[in-house]
Coordinates of C-alpha atoms in Angstrom, one line a residue:
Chain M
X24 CA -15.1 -33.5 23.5
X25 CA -15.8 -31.4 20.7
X26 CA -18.9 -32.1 18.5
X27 CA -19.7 -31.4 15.2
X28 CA -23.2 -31.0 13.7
X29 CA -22.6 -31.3 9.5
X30 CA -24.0 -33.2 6.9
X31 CA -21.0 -35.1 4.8
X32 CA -22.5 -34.3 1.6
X33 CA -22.1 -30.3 2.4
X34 CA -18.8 -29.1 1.7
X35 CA -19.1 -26.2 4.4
X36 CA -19.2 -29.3 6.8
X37 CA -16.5 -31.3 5.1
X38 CA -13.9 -28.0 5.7
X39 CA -14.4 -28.7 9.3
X40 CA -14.1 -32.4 8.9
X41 CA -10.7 -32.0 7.3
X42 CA -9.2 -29.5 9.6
X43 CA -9.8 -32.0 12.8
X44 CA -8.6 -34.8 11.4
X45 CA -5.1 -32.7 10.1
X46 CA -5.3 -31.6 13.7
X47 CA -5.7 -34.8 15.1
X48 CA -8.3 -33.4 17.4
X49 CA -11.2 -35.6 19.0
X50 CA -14.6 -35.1 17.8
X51 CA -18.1 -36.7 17.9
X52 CA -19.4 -36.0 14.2
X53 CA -23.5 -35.5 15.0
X54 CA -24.9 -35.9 11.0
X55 CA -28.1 -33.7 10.4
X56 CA -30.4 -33.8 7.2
X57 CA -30.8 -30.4 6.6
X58 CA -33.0 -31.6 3.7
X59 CA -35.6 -33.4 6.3
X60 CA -36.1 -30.2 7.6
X61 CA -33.4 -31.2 10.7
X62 CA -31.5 -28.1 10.7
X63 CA -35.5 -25.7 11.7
X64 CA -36.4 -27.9 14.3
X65 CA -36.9 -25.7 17.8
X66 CA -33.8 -27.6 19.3
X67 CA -32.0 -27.2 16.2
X68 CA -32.6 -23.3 15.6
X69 CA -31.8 -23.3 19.7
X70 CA -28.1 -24.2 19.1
X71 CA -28.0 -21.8 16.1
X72 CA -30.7 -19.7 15.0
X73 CA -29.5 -19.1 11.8
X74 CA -30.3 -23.1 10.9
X75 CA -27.4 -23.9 9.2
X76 CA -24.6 -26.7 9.3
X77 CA -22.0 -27.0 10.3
X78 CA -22.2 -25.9 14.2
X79 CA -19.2 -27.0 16.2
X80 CA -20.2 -27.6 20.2
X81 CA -17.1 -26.7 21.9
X82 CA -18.3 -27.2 25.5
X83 CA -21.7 -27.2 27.1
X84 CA -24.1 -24.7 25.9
X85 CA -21.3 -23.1 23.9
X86 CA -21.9 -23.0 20.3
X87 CA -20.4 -21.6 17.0
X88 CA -21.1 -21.2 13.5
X89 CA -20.1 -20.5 10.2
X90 CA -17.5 -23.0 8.8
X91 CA -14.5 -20.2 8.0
X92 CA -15.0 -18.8 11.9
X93 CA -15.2 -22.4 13.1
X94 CA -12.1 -23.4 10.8
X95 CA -10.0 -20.2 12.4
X96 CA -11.1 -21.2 15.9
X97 CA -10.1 -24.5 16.2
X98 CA -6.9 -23.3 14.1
X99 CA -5.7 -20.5 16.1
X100 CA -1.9 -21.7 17.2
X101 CA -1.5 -24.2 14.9
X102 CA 0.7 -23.2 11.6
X103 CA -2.7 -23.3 9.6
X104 CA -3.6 -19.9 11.0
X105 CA -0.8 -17.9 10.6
X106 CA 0.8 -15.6 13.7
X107 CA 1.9 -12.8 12.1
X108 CA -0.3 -10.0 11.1
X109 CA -0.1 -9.3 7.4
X110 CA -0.1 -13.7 6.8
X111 CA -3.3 -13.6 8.8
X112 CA -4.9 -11.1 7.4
X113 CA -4.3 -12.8 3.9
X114 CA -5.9 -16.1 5.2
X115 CA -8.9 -14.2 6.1
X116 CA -9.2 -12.4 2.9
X117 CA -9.4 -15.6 1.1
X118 CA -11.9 -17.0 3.8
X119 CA -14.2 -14.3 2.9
X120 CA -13.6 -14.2 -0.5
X121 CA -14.2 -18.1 -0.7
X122 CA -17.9 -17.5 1.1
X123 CA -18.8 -13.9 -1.0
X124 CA -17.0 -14.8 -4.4
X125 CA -16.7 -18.4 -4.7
X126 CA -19.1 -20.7 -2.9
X127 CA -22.4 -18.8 -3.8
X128 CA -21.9 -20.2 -7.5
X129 CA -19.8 -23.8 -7.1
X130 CA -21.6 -24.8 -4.4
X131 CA -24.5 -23.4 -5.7
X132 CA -24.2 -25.1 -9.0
X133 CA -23.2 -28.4 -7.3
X134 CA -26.4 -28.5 -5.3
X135 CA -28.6 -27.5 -7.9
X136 CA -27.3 -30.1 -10.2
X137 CA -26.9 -33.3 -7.8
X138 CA -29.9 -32.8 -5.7
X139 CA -32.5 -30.8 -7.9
X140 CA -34.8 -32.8 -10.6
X141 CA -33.9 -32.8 -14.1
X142 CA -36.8 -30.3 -14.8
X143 CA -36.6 -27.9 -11.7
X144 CA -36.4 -24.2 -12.2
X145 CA -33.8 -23.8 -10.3
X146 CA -31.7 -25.1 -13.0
X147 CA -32.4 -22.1 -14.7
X148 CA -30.0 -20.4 -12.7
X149 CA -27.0 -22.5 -14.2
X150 CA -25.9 -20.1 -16.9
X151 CA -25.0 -17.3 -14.2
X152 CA -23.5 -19.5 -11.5
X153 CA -21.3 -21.0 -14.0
X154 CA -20.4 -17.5 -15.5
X155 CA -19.6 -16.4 -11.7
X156 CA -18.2 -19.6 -11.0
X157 CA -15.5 -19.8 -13.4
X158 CA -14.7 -16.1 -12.5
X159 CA -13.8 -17.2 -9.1
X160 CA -11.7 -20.2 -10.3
X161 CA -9.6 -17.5 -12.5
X162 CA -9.0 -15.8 -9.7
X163 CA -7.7 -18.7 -8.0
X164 CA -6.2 -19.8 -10.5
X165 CA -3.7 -16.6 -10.7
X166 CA -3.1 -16.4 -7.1
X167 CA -1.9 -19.7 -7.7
X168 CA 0.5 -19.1 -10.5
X169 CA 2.2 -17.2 -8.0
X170 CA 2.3 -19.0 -4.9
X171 CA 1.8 -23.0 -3.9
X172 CA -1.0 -21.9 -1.4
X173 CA -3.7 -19.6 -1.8
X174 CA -2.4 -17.6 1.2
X175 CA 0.9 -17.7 0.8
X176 CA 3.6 -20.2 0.6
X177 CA 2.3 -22.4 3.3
X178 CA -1.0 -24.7 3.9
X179 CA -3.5 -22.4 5.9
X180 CA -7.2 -22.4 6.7
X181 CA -7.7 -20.9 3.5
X182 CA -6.5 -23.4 1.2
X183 CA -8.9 -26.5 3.5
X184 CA -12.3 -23.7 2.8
X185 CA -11.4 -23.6 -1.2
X186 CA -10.8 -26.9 -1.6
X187 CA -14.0 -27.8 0.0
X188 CA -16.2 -26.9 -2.9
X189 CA -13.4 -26.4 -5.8
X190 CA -12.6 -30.2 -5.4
X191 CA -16.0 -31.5 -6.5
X192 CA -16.5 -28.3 -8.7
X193 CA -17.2 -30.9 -11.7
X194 CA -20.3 -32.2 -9.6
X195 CA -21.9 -28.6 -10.5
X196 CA -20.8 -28.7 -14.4
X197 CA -17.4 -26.5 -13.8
X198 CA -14.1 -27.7 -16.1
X199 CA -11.0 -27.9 -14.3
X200 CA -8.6 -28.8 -17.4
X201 CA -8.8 -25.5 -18.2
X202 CA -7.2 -24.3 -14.9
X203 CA -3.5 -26.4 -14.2
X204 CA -2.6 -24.2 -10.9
X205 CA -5.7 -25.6 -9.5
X206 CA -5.0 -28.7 -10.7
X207 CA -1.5 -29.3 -9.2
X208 CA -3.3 -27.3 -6.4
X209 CA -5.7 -30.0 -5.5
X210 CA -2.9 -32.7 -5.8
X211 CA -0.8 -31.0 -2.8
X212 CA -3.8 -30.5 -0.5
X213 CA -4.1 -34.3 -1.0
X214 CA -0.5 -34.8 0.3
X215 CA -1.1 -32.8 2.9
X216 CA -0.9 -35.0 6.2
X217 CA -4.0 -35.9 8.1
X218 CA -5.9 -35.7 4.6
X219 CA -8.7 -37.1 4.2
X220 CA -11.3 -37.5 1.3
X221 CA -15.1 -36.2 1.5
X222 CA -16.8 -39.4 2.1
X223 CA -20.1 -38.3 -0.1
Chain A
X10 CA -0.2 6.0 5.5
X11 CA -2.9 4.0 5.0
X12 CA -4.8 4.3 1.6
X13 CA -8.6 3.0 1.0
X14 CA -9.9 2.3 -2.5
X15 CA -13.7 2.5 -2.0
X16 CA -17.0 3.7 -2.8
X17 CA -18.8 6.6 -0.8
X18 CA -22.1 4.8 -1.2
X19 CA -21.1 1.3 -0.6
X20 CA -21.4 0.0 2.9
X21 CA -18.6 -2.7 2.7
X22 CA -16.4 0.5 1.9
X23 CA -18.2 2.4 4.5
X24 CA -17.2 -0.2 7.2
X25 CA -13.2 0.7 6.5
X26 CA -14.0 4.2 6.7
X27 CA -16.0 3.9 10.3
X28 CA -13.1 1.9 11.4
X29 CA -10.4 4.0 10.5
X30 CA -12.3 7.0 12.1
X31 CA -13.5 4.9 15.4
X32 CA -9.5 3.9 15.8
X33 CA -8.0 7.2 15.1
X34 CA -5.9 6.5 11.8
X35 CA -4.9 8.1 9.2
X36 CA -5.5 7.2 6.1
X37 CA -6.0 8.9 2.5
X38 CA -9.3 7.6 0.3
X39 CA -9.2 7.1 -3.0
X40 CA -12.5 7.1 -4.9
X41 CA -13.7 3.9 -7.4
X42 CA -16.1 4.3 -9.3
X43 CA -17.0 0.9 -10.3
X44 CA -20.0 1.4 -12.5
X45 CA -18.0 3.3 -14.5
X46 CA -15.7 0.2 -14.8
X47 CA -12.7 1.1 -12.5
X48 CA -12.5 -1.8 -10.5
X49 CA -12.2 -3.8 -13.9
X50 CA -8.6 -1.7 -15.5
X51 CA -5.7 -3.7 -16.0
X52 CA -4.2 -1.4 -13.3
X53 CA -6.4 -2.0 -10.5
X54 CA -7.0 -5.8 -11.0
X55 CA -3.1 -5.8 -10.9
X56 CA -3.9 -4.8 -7.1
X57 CA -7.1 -6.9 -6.6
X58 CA -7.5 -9.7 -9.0
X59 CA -10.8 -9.8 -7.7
X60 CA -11.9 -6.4 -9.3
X61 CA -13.8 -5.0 -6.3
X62 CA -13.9 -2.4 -3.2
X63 CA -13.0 -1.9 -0.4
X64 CA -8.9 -2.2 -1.0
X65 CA -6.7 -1.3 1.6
X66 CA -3.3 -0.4 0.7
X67 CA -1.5 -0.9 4.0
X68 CA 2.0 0.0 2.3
X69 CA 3.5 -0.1 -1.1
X70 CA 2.7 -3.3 -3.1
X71 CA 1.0 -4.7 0.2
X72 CA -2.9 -4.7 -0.7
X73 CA -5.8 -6.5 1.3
X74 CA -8.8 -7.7 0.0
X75 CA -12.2 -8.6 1.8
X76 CA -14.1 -5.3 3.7
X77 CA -14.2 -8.1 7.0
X78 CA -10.9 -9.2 6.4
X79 CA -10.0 -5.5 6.1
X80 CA -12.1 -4.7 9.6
X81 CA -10.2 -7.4 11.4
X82 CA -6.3 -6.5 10.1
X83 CA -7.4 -3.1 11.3
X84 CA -8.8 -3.8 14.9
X85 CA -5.8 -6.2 16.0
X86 CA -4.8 -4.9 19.1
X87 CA -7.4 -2.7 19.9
X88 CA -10.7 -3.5 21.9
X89 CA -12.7 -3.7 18.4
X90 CA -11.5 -7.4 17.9
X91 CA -10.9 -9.2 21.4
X92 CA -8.3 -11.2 21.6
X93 CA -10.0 -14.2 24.0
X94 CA -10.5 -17.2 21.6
X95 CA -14.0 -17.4 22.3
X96 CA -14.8 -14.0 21.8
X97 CA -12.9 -13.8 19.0
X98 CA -14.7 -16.6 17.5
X99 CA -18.2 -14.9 18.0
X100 CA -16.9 -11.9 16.0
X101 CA -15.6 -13.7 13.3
X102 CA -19.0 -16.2 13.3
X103 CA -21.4 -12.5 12.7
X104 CA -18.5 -11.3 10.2
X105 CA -18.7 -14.5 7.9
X106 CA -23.0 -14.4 8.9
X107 CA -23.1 -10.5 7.6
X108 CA -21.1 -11.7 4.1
X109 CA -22.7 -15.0 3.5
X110 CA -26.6 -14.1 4.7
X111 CA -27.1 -10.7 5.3
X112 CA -25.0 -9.0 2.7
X113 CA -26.3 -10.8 -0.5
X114 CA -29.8 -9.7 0.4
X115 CA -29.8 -6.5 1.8
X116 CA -27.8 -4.4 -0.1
X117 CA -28.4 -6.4 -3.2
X118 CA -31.9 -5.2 -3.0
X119 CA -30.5 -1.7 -1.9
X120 CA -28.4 -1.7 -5.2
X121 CA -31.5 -2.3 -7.1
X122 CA -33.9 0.0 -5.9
X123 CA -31.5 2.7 -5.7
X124 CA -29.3 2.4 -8.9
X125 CA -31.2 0.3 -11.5
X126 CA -34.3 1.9 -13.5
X127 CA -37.7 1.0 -12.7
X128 CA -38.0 -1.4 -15.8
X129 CA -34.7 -3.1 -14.7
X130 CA -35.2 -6.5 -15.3
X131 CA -33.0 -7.7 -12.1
X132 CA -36.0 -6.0 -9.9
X133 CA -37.5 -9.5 -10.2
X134 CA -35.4 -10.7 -7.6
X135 CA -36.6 -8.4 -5.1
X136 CA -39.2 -10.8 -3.3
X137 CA -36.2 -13.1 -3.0
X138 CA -34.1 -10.8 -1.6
X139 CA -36.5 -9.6 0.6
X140 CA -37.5 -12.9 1.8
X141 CA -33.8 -13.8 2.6
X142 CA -33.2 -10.5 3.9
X143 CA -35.9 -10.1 6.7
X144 CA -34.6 -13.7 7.7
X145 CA -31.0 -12.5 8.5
X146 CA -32.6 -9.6 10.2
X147 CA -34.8 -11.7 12.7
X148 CA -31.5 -13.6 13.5
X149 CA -29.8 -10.3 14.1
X150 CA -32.9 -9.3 16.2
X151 CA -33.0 -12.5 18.1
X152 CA -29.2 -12.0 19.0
X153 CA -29.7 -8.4 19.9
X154 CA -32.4 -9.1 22.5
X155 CA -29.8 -11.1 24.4
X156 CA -26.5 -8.9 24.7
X157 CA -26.3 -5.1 23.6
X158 CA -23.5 -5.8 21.0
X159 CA -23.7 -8.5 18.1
X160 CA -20.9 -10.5 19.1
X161 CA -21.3 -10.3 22.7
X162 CA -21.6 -7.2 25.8
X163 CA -19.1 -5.1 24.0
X164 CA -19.0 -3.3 20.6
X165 CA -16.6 -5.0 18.0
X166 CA -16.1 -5.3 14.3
X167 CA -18.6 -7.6 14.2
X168 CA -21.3 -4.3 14.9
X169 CA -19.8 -2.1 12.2
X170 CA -19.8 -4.9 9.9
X171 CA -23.6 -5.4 10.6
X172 CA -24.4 -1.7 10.6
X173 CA -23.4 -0.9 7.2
X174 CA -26.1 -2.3 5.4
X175 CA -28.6 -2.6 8.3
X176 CA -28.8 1.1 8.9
X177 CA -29.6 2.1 5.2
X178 CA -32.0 -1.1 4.8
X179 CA -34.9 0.6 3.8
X180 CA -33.2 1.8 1.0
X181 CA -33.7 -1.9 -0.5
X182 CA -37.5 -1.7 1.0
X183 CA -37.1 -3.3 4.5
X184 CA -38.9 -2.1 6.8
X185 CA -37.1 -2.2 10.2
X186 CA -40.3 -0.8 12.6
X187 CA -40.7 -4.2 13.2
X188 CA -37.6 -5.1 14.6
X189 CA -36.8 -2.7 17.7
X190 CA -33.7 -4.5 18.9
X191 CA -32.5 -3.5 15.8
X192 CA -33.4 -0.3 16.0
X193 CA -32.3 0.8 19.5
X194 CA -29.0 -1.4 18.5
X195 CA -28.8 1.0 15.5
X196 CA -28.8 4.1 18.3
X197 CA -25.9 2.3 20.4
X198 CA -23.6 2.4 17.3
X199 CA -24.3 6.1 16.3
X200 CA -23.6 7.0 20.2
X201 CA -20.0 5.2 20.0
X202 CA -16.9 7.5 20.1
X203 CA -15.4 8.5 16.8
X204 CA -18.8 7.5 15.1
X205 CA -19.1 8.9 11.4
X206 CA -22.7 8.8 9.3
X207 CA -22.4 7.0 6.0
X208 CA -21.9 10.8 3.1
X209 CA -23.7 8.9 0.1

């Protein structure tokens, strides 16, 4: 069976939450604090060296990371990765813009404000990942205008990795009124079947 | 024919142009500047919203985003991006590693020292950088004393996207001599066929 190492908190994690439960794929969800310092422990950096969550176990001794290459794994030859060329190719651009463009400054933001003290100075970094933020949510926010998905007119991959963070982009101070597409956006991932909510 | 809007000195743009020469395409450059703003005209955001380079232009109206997104449109077919799941998978993990922790560092820092004055007040994240940076490279040293190639025995995308920043490092004051993997892994991909130095 396949097992997941995440933390629910972490929306990186969540995306790979989601995506088994829409593919109604069995999982064993293994929940690591990267915070207690769970994610550097020998074992830990072992099964992925670069420390991170999530890691997906897909057999014995056979590992992967980074959520968007995990989501387009466990994906590929279901309708949420797309089969023809020019459709894929969009899914990934939006995967890789959603990790260069869009999670560096929600997620950022989000972690900085939830988990940080009032008085840390990391806080200090709010003005700029709230300027780069909202840059990225204008950018969804056109594609949007133009199609019901970020890819294309269908649910993909892409559309499960920008909802992880853009969903709970208020947690990190960002103001969705001001962006409708996303809005109505949000509301048909919801519908989507197999949805389920981020439990933290 | 193919057309690439890019950046001489930039490695993401540098990766579509080693590509494109390693597969045998042809394909006419057109040159950005983007500190002189033209990544930010009406006309170009028309073609990528997201106001940056590498653009491909893989027929009229059809543009694509994303230099690893770009890399894997590219490769389909060809041995550069396998087509076993697995291996697949491996690829795509280094691709989304080299955007999300290499990248950010690397040739961040690289833009700094090389383009912003000496008094520049964004050389204060430099330690940063360079902390984060020489992380991502002892992962990418770690993998590279296990298999020849990044993502497995064989060279892929997943190498170019790695070489583009890793081979002009010291440029952002990273000192490779202490990573020899790295360094003879560096030699591999200037001996593969249809190899092209980075001009700028």
């Amino acid at each position: 069976m396949l097992a997941v190492y995440g933390m629910k908190s972490s929306g990186n994690c969540y995306k790979v939450q989601l995506l088994l439960e829409q593919l109604h794929r069995p999982y064993r969800w293994v929940e690591v604090d990267s915070a207690a310092g769970q994610t550097r422990t020998p074992q830990y950096l072992a099964m992925n060296p670069n420390g991170k969550v999530p890691l997906l176990e897909a057999g014995p001794g056979r590992y992967l990371a980074e959520s968007n290459a995990i989501l387009c794994y466990l994906a590929e030859g279901s309708p949420l990765l797309p089969q023809d060329a020019w459709q894929r190719a969009q899914v990934l651009q939006w995967l890789f813009f959603e990790q260069y463009s869009h999670e560096p400054y929600i997620a950022v933001a989000r972690f900085i404000c939830r988990w940080l003290p009032d008085d840390h100075p990391r806080r200090a970094e709010l003005p700029r990942l709230r300027e780069r933020g909202v840059q990225a949510l204008a950018v969804v926010e056109q594609q949007l205008a133009r199609q019901p998905f970020i890819a294309g007119a269908e649910y993909s991959v892409a559309d499960i990795a920008l909802f992880a963070y853009t969903h709970a982009a208020a947690d990190g101070g960002f103001d969705l009124s001001t962006f409708p597409q996303i809005q109505a956006w949000l509301q048909r991932v919801r519908t989507q079947p197999g949805f389920v909510a981020q439990q933290a």
